[in-house]
Coordinates of N, CA and C in Angstrom, one line a residue:
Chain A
X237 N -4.6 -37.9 54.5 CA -4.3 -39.3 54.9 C -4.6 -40.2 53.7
X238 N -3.5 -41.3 53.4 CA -3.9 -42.1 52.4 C -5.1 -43.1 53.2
X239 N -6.2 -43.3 52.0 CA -7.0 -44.1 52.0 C -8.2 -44.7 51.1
X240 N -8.5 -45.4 51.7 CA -9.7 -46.3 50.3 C -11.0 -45.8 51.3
X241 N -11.5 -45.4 50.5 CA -13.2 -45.0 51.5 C -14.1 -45.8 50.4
X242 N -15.0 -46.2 51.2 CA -16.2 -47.0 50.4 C -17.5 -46.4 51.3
X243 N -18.8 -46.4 50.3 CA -19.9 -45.9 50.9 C -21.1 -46.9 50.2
X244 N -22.1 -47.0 50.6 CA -22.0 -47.1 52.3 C -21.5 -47.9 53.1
X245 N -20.8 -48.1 54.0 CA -20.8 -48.9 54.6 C -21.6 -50.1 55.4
X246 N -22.9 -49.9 55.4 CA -23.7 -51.0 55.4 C -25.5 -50.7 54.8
X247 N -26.3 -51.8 53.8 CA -26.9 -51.6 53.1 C -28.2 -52.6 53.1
X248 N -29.4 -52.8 53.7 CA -29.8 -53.4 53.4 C -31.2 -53.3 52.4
X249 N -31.3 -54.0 51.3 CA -32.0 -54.0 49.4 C -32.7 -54.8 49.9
X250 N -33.4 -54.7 48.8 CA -34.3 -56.1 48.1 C -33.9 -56.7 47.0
X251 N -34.3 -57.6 46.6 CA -33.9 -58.3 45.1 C -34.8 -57.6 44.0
X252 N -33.7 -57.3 43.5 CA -33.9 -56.7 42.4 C -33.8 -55.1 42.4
X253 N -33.3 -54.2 43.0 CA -33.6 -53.2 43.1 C -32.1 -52.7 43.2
X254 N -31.5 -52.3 41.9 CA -30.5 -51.8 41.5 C -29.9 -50.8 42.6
X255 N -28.4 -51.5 42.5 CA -27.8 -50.2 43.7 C -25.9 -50.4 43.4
X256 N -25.7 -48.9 43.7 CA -24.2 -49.2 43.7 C -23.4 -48.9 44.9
X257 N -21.9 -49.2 44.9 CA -21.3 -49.4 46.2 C -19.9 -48.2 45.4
X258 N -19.8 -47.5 46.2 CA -19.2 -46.5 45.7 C -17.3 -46.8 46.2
X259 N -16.4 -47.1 45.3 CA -15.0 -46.7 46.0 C -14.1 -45.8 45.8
X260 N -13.5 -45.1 46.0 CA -12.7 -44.0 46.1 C -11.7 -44.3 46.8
X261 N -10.1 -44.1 45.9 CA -8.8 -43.7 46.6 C -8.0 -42.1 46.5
X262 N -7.3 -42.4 47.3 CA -6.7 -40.7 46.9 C -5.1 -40.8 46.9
X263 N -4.8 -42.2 46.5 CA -2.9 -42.1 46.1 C -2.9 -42.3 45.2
X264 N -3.5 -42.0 44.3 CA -3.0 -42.0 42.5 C -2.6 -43.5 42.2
X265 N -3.3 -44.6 42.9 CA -3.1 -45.7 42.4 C -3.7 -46.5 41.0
X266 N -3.3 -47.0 40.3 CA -3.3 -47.9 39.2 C -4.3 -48.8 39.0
X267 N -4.2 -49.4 40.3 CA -4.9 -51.0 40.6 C -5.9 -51.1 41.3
X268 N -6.9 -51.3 41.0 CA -8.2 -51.0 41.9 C -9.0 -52.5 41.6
X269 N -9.1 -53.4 42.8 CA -10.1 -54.5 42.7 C -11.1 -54.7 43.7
X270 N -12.3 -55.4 43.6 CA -13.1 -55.7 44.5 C -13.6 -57.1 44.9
X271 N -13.8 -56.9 46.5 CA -13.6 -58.4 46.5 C -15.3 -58.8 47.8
X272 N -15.2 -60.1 47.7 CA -16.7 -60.4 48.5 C -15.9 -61.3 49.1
X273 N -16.7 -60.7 50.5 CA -16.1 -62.2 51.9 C -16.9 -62.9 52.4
X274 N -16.8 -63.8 52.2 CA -17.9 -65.2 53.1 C -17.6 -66.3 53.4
X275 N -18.2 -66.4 54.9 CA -18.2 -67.1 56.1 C -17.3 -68.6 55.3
X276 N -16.2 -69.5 55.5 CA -15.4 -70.6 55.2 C -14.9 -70.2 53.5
X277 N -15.5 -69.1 53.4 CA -14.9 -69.0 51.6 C -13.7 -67.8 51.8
X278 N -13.4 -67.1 52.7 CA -12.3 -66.7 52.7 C -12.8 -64.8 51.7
X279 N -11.5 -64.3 51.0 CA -12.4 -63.3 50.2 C -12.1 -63.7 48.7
X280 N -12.5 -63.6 47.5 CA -12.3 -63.7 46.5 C -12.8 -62.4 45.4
X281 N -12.4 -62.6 44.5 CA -11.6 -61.2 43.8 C -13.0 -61.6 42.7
X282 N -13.8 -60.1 42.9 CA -15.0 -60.2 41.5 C -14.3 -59.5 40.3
X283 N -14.2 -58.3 40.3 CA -13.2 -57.2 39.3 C -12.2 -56.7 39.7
X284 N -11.3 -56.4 38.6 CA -10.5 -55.3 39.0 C -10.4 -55.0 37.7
X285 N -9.0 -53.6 37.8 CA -9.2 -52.8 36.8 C -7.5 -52.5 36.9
X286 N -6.7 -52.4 36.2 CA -5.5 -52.2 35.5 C -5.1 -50.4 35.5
X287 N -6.1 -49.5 35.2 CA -5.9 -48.4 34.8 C -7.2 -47.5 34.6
X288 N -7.7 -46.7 34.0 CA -8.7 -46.0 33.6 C -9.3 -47.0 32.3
X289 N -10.8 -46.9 32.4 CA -11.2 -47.8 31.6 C -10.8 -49.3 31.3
X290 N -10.1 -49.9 31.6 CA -9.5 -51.4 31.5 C -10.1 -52.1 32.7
X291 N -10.7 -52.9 32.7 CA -11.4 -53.7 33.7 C -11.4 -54.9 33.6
X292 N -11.8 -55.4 33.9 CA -11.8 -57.6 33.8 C -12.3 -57.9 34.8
X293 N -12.7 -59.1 34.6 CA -13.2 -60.3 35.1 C -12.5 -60.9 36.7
X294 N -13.1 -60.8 37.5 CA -11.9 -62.0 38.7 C -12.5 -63.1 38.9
X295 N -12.6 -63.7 40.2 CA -13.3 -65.4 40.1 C -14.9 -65.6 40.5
X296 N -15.2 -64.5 40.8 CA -16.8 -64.1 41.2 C -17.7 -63.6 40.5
X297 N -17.5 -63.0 38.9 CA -18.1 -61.8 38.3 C -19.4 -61.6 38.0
X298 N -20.1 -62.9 38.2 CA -21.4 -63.0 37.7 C -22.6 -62.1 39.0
X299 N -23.2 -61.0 37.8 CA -24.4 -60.3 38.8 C -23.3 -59.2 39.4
X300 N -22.7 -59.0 38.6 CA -21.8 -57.4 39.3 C -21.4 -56.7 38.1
X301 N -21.5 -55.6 37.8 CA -20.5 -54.4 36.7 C -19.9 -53.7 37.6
X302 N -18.8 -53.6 36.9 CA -17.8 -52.1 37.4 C -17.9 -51.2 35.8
X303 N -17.0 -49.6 36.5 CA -16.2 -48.8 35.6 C -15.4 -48.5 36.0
X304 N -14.6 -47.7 35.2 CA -13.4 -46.9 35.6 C -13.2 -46.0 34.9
X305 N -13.9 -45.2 35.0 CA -14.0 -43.6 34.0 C -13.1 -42.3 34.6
X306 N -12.7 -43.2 36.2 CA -11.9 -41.9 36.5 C -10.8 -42.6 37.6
X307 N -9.1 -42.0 37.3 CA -8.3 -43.2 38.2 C -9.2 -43.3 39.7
X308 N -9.2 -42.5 40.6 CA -9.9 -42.5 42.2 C -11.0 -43.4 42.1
X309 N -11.9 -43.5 41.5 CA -12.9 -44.2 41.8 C -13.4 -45.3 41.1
X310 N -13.9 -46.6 41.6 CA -14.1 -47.7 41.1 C -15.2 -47.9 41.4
X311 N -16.2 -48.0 41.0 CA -17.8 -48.4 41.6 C -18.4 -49.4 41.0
X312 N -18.7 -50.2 42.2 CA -19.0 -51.5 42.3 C -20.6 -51.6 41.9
X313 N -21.4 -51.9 40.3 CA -22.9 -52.0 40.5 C -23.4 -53.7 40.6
X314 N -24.4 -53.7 41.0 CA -25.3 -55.0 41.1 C -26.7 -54.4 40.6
X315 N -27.3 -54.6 39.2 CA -27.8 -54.4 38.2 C -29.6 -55.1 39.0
X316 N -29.5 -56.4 39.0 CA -30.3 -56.9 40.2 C -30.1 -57.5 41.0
X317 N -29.7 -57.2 42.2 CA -29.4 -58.1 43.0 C -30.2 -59.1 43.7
X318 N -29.1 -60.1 44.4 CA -30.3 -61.3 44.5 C -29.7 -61.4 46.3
X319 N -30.5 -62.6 46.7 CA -30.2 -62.6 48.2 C -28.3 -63.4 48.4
X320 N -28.3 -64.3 47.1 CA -27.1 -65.0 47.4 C -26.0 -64.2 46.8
X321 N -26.2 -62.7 46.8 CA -25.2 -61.5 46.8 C -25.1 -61.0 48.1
X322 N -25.8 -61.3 49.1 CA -25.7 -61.1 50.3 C -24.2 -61.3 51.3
X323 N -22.9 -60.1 51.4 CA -22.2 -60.3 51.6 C -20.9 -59.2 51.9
X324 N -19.9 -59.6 52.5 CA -19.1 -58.1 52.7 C -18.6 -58.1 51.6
X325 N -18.2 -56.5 51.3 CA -17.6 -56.1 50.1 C -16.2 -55.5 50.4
X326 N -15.3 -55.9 50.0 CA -13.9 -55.1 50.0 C -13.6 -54.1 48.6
X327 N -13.2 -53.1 48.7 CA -12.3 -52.2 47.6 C -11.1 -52.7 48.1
X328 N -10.2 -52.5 47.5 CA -8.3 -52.5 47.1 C -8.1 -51.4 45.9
X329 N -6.9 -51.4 46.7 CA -6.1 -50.7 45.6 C -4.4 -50.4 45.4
X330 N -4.0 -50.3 44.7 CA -2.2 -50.4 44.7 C -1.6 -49.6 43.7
X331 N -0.5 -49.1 43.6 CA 0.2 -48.4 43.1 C 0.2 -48.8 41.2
X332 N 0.4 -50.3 41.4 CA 0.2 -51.1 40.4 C -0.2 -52.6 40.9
X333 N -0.3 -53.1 39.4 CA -0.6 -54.5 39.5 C 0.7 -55.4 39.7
X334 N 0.4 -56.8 40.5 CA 1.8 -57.5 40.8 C 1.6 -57.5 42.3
X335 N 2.1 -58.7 43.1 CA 2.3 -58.8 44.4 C 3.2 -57.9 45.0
X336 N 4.3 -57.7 44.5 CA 5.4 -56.9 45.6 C 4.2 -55.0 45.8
X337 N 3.4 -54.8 44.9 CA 2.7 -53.7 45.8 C 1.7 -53.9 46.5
X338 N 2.0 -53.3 47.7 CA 1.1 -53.5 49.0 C -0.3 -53.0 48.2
X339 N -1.2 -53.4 48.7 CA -2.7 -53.4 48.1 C -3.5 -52.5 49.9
X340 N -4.3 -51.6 49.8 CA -4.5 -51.0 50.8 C -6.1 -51.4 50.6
X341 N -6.8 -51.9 51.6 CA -8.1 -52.2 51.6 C -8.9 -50.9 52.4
X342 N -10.2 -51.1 51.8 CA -11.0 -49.9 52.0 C -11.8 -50.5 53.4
X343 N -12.9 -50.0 54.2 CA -13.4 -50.3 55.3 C -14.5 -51.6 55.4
X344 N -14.6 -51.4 54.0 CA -16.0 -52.6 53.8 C -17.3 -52.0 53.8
X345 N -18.1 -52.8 53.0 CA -19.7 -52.3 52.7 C -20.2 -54.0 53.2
X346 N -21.2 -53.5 53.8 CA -22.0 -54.9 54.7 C -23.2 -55.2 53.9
X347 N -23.6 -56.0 53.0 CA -24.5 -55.8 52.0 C -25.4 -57.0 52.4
X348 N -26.9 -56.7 52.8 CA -28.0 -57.6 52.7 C -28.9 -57.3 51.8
X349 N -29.5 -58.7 51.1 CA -30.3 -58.2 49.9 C -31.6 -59.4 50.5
X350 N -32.5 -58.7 50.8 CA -34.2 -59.7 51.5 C -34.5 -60.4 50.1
Chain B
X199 N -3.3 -72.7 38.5 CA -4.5 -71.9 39.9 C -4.0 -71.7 40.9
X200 N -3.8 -70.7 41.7 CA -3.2 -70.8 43.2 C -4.3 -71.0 44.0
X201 N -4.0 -71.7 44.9 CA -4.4 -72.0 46.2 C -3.9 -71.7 47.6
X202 N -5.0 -71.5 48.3 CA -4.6 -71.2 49.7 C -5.4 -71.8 50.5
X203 N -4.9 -72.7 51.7 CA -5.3 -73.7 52.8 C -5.1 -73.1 54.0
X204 N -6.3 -72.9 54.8 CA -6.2 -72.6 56.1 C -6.7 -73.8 56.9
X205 N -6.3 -74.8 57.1 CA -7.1 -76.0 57.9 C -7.7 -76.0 59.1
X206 N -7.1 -74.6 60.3 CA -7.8 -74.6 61.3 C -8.9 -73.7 61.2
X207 N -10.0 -74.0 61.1 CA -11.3 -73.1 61.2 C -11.3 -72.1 62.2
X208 N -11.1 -72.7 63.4 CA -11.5 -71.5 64.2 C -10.3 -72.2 65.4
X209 N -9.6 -71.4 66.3 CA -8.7 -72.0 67.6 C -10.0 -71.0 68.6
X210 N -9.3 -71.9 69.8 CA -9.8 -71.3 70.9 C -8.8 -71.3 71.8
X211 N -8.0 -70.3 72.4 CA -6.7 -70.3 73.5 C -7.4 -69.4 74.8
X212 N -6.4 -69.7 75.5 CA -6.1 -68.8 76.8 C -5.3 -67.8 76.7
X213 N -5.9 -66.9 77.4 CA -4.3 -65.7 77.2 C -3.1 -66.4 77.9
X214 N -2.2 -65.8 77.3 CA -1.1 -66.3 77.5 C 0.1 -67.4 76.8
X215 N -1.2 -68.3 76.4 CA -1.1 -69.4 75.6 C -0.2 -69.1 74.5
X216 N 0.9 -69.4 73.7 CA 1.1 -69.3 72.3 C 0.3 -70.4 71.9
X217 N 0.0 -69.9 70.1 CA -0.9 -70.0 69.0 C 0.3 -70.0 67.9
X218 N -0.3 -71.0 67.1 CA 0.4 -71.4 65.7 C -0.9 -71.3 64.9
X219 N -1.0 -70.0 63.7 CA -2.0 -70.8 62.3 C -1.6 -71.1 61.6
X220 N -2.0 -72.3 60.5 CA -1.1 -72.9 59.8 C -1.6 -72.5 58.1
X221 N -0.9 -72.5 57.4 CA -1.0 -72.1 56.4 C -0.5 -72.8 54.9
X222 N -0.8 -72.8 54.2 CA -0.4 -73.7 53.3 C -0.7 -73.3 51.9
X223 N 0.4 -73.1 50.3 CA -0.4 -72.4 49.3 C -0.4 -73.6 48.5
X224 N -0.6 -73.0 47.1 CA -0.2 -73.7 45.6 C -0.3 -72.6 44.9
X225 N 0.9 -72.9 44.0 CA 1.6 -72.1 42.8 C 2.3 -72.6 42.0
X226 N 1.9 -72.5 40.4 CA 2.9 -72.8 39.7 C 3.9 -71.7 39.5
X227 N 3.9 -70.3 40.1 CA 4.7 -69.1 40.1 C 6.4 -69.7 40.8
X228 N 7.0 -69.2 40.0 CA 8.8 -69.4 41.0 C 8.5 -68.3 41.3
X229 N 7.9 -67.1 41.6 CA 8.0 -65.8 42.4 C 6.8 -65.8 42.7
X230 N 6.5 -65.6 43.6 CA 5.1 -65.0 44.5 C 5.2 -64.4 45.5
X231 N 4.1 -64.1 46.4 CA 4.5 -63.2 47.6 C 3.2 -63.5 48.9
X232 N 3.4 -63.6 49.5 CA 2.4 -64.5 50.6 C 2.4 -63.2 51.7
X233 N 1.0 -63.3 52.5 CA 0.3 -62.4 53.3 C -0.2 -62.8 54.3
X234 N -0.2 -61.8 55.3 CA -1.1 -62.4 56.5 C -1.9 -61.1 56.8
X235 N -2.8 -60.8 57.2 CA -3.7 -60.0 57.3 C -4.5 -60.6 58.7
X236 N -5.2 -59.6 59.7 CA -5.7 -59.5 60.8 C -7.1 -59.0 60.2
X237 N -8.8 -59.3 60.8 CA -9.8 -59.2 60.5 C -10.0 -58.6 62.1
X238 N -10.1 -58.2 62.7 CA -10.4 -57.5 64.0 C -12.6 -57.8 63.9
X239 N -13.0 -57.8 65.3 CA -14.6 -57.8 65.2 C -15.4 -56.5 64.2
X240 N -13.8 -55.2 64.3 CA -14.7 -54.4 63.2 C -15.3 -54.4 61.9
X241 N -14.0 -55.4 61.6 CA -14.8 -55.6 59.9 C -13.2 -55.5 59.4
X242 N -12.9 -54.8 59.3 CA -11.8 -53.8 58.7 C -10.6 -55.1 58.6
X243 N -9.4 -54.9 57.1 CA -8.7 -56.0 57.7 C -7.2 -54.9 57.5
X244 N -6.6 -55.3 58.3 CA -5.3 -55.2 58.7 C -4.3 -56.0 58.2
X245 N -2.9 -54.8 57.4 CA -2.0 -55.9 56.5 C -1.1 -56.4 57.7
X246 N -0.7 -57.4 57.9 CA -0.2 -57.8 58.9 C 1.9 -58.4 58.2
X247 N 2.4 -58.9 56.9 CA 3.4 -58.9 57.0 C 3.1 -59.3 55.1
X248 N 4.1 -59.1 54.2 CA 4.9 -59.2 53.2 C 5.6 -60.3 52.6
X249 N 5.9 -61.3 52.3 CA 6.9 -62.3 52.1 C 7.2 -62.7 50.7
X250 N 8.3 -62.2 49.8 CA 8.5 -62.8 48.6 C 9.2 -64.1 49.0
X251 N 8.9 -64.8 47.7 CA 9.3 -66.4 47.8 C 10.5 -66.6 47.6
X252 N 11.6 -65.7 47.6 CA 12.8 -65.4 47.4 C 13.5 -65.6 48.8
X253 N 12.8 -65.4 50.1 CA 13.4 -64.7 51.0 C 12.5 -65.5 52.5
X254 N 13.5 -66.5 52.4 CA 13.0 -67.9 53.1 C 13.2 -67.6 55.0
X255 N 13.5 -66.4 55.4 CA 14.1 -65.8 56.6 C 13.1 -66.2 57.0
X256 N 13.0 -66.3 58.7 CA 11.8 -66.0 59.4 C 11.7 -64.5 60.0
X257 N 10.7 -64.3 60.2 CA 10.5 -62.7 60.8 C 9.7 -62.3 62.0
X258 N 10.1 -62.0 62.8 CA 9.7 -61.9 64.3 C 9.5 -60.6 64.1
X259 N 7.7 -59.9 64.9 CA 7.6 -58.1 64.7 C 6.9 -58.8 66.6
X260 N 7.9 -58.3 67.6 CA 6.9 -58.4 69.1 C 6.6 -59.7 69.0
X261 N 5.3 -59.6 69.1 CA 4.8 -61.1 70.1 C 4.5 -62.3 68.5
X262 N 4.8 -61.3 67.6 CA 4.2 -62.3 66.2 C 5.7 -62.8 65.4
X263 N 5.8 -64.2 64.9 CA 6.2 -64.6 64.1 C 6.2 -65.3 62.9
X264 N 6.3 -65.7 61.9 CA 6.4 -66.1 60.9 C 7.3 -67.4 60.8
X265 N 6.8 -68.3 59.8 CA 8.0 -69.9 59.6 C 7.5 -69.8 58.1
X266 N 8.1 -69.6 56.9 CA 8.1 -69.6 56.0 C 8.7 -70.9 55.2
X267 N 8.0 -71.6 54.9 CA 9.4 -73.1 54.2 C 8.9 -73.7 53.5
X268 N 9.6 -72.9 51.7 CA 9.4 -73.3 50.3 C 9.2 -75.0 50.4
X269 N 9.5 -75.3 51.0 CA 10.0 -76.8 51.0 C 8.7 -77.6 51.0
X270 N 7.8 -77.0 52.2 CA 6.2 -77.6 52.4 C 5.7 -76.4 52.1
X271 N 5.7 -75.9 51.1 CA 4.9 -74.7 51.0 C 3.8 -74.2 52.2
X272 N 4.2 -73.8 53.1 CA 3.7 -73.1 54.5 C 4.4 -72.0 54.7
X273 N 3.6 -71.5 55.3 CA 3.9 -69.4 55.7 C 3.0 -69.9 56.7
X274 N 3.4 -70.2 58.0 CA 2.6 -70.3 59.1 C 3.0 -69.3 60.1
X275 N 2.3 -68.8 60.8 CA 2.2 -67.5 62.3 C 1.5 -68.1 63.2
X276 N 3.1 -67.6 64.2 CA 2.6 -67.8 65.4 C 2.5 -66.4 66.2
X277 N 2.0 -66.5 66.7 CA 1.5 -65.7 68.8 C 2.0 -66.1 69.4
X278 N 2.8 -65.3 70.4 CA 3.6 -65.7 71.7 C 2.8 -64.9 72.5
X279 N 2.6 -65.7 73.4 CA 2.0 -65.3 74.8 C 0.4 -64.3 74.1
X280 N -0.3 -64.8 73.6 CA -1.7 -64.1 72.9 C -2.5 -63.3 74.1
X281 N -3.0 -62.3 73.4 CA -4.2 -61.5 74.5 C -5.0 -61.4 74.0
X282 N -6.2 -61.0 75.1 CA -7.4 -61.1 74.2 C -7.5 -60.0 73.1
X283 N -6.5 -59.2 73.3 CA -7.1 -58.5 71.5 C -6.5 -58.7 70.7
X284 N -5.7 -60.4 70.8 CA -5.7 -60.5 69.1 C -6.3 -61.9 68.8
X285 N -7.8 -61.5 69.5 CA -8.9 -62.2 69.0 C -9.2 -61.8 67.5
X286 N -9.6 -62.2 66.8 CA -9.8 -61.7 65.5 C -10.0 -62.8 64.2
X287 N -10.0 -62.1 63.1 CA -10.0 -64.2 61.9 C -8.9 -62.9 61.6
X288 N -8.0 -64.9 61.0 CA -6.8 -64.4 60.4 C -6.8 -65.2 58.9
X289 N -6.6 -63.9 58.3 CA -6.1 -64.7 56.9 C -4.9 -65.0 56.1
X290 N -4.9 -65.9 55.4 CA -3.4 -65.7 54.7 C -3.6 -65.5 53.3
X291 N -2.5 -64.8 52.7 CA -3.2 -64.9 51.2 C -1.6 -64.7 50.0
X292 N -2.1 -65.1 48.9 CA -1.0 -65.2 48.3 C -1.3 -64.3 46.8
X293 N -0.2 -63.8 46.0 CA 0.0 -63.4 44.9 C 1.1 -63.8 44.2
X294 N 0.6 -63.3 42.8 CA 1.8 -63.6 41.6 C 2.4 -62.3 41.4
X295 N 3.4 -62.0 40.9 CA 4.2 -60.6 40.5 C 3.5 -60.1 39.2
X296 N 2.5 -60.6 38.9 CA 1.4 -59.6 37.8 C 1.5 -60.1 36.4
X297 N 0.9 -61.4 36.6 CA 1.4 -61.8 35.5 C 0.0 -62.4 34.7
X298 N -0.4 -64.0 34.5 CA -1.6 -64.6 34.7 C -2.6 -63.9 35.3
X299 N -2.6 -63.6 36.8 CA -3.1 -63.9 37.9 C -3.4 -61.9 38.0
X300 N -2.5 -61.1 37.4 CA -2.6 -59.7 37.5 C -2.4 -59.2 39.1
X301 N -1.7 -59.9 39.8 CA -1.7 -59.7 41.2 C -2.9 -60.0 42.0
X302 N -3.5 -60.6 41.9 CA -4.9 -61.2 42.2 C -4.2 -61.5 43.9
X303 N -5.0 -61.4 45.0 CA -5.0 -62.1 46.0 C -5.7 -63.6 46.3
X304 N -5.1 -64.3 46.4 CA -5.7 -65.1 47.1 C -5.9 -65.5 48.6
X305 N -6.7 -66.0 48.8 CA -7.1 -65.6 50.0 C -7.5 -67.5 50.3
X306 N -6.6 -67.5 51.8 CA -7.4 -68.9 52.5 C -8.4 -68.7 53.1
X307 N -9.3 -69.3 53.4 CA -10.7 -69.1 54.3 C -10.9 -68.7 55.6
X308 N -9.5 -68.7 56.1 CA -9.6 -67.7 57.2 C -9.6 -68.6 58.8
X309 N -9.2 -68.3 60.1 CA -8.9 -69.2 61.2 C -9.5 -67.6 62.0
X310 N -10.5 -68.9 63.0 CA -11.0 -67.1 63.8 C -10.3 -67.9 64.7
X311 N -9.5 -66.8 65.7 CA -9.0 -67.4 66.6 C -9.9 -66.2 67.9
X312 N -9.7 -66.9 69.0 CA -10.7 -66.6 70.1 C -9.6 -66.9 71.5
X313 N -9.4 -65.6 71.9 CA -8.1 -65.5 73.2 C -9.1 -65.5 74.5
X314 N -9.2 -66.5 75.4 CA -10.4 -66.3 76.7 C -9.2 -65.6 77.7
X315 N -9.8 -64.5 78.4 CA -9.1 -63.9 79.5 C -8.9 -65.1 80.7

């Protein structure tokens, strides 16, 4: 079955205490981004990644790294986390970059940081 | 910069009721492609419909339709005759064909809507 799995699905940290959010696809897609949702802000795009190794910036990046050392997996770290990272996480991913490919979203990681 | 306007925060209907969300972007793009997506209480979001900016049709799938019009830039969805499970937040969201923006979504803030039996 195509799909985006993310783990874990829900997580509650403390500040400061390093942790990663793991994503995985399995259709040999291109385009892999991550995104954080909150309450009247809608979701907005922290990284994504073009290909293996190529990554960038989106409109949220600050207090997050990514890699991409292997096409399937994109993993999301938060180095220290703070409480106003407190929030859902989306994976995506698509065939390629560009609107006309559908982007398939993973299940979400529910992230509280005390 | 694109932008995406969702002005109704939250509706509250009766089943039965049709429901209009309204939707509204910004783009300097002459091609883009606009989204609607379902948020269900699980979390999980649901692609809900497609639209390049090329292709001004409206599109009816069952009880859901779409009013697409370059003219006021709106991609607004309606519900005919709503039930309570398609309580849920709905989003709209927009993209560029991969350019600036690298297909970036944007995403409006979202309308919970709430169907009372």
């Amino acid at each position: 079955e195509a799909q985006v799995t993310q783990n874990p699905r829900y997580l509650i940290t403390v500040t400061g205490k390093k942790l990663t959010v793991t994503c995985s696809q399995n259709m040999n897609h291109e385009y892999m981004s991550w995104y954080r949702q909150d309450p009247g802000l809608g979701l907005r795009q922290i990284y994504y990644s073009m290909n293996v190794e190529v990554t960038d910036k989106g409109d949220v990046p600050e207090g997050y790294k990514v890699s991409r050392k292997e096409k399937r997996n994109f993993p999301l770290i938060l180095e220290s986390p703070s409480p106003n990272q407190t929030s859902l996480y989306f994976c995506a991913s698509s065939l390629r970059s560009g609107g006309y490919n559908e982007q398939f979203f993973g299940p979400g990681t529910r992230l509280t940081v005390l | 910069a694109q932008k995406v306007t969702q002005a109704q925060t939250e509706i509250s209907v009766v089943e039965k009721e049709d429901v209009t969300l309204d939707c509204v972007y910004e783009t300097r793009d002459t091609t883009y492609y606009l989204f609607w997506y379902k948020q269900p209480p699980s979390g999980e979001l649901v692609f809900l419909i497609r639209r390049n900016s090329f292709d001004e049709q409206n599109e009816i799938s069952g009880r859901y339709s779409w009013n697409f019009q370059k003219s006021t830039s709106s991609f607004n969805f309606t519900i005919t005759a709503s039930q309570v499970v398609d309580s849920a937040v709905y989003f709209c969201a927009l993209s560029d064909p991969g350019g600036t923006s690298y297909g970036k979504l944007t995403f409006g803030q979202g309308t919970i809507l709430t169907v009372h039996p």
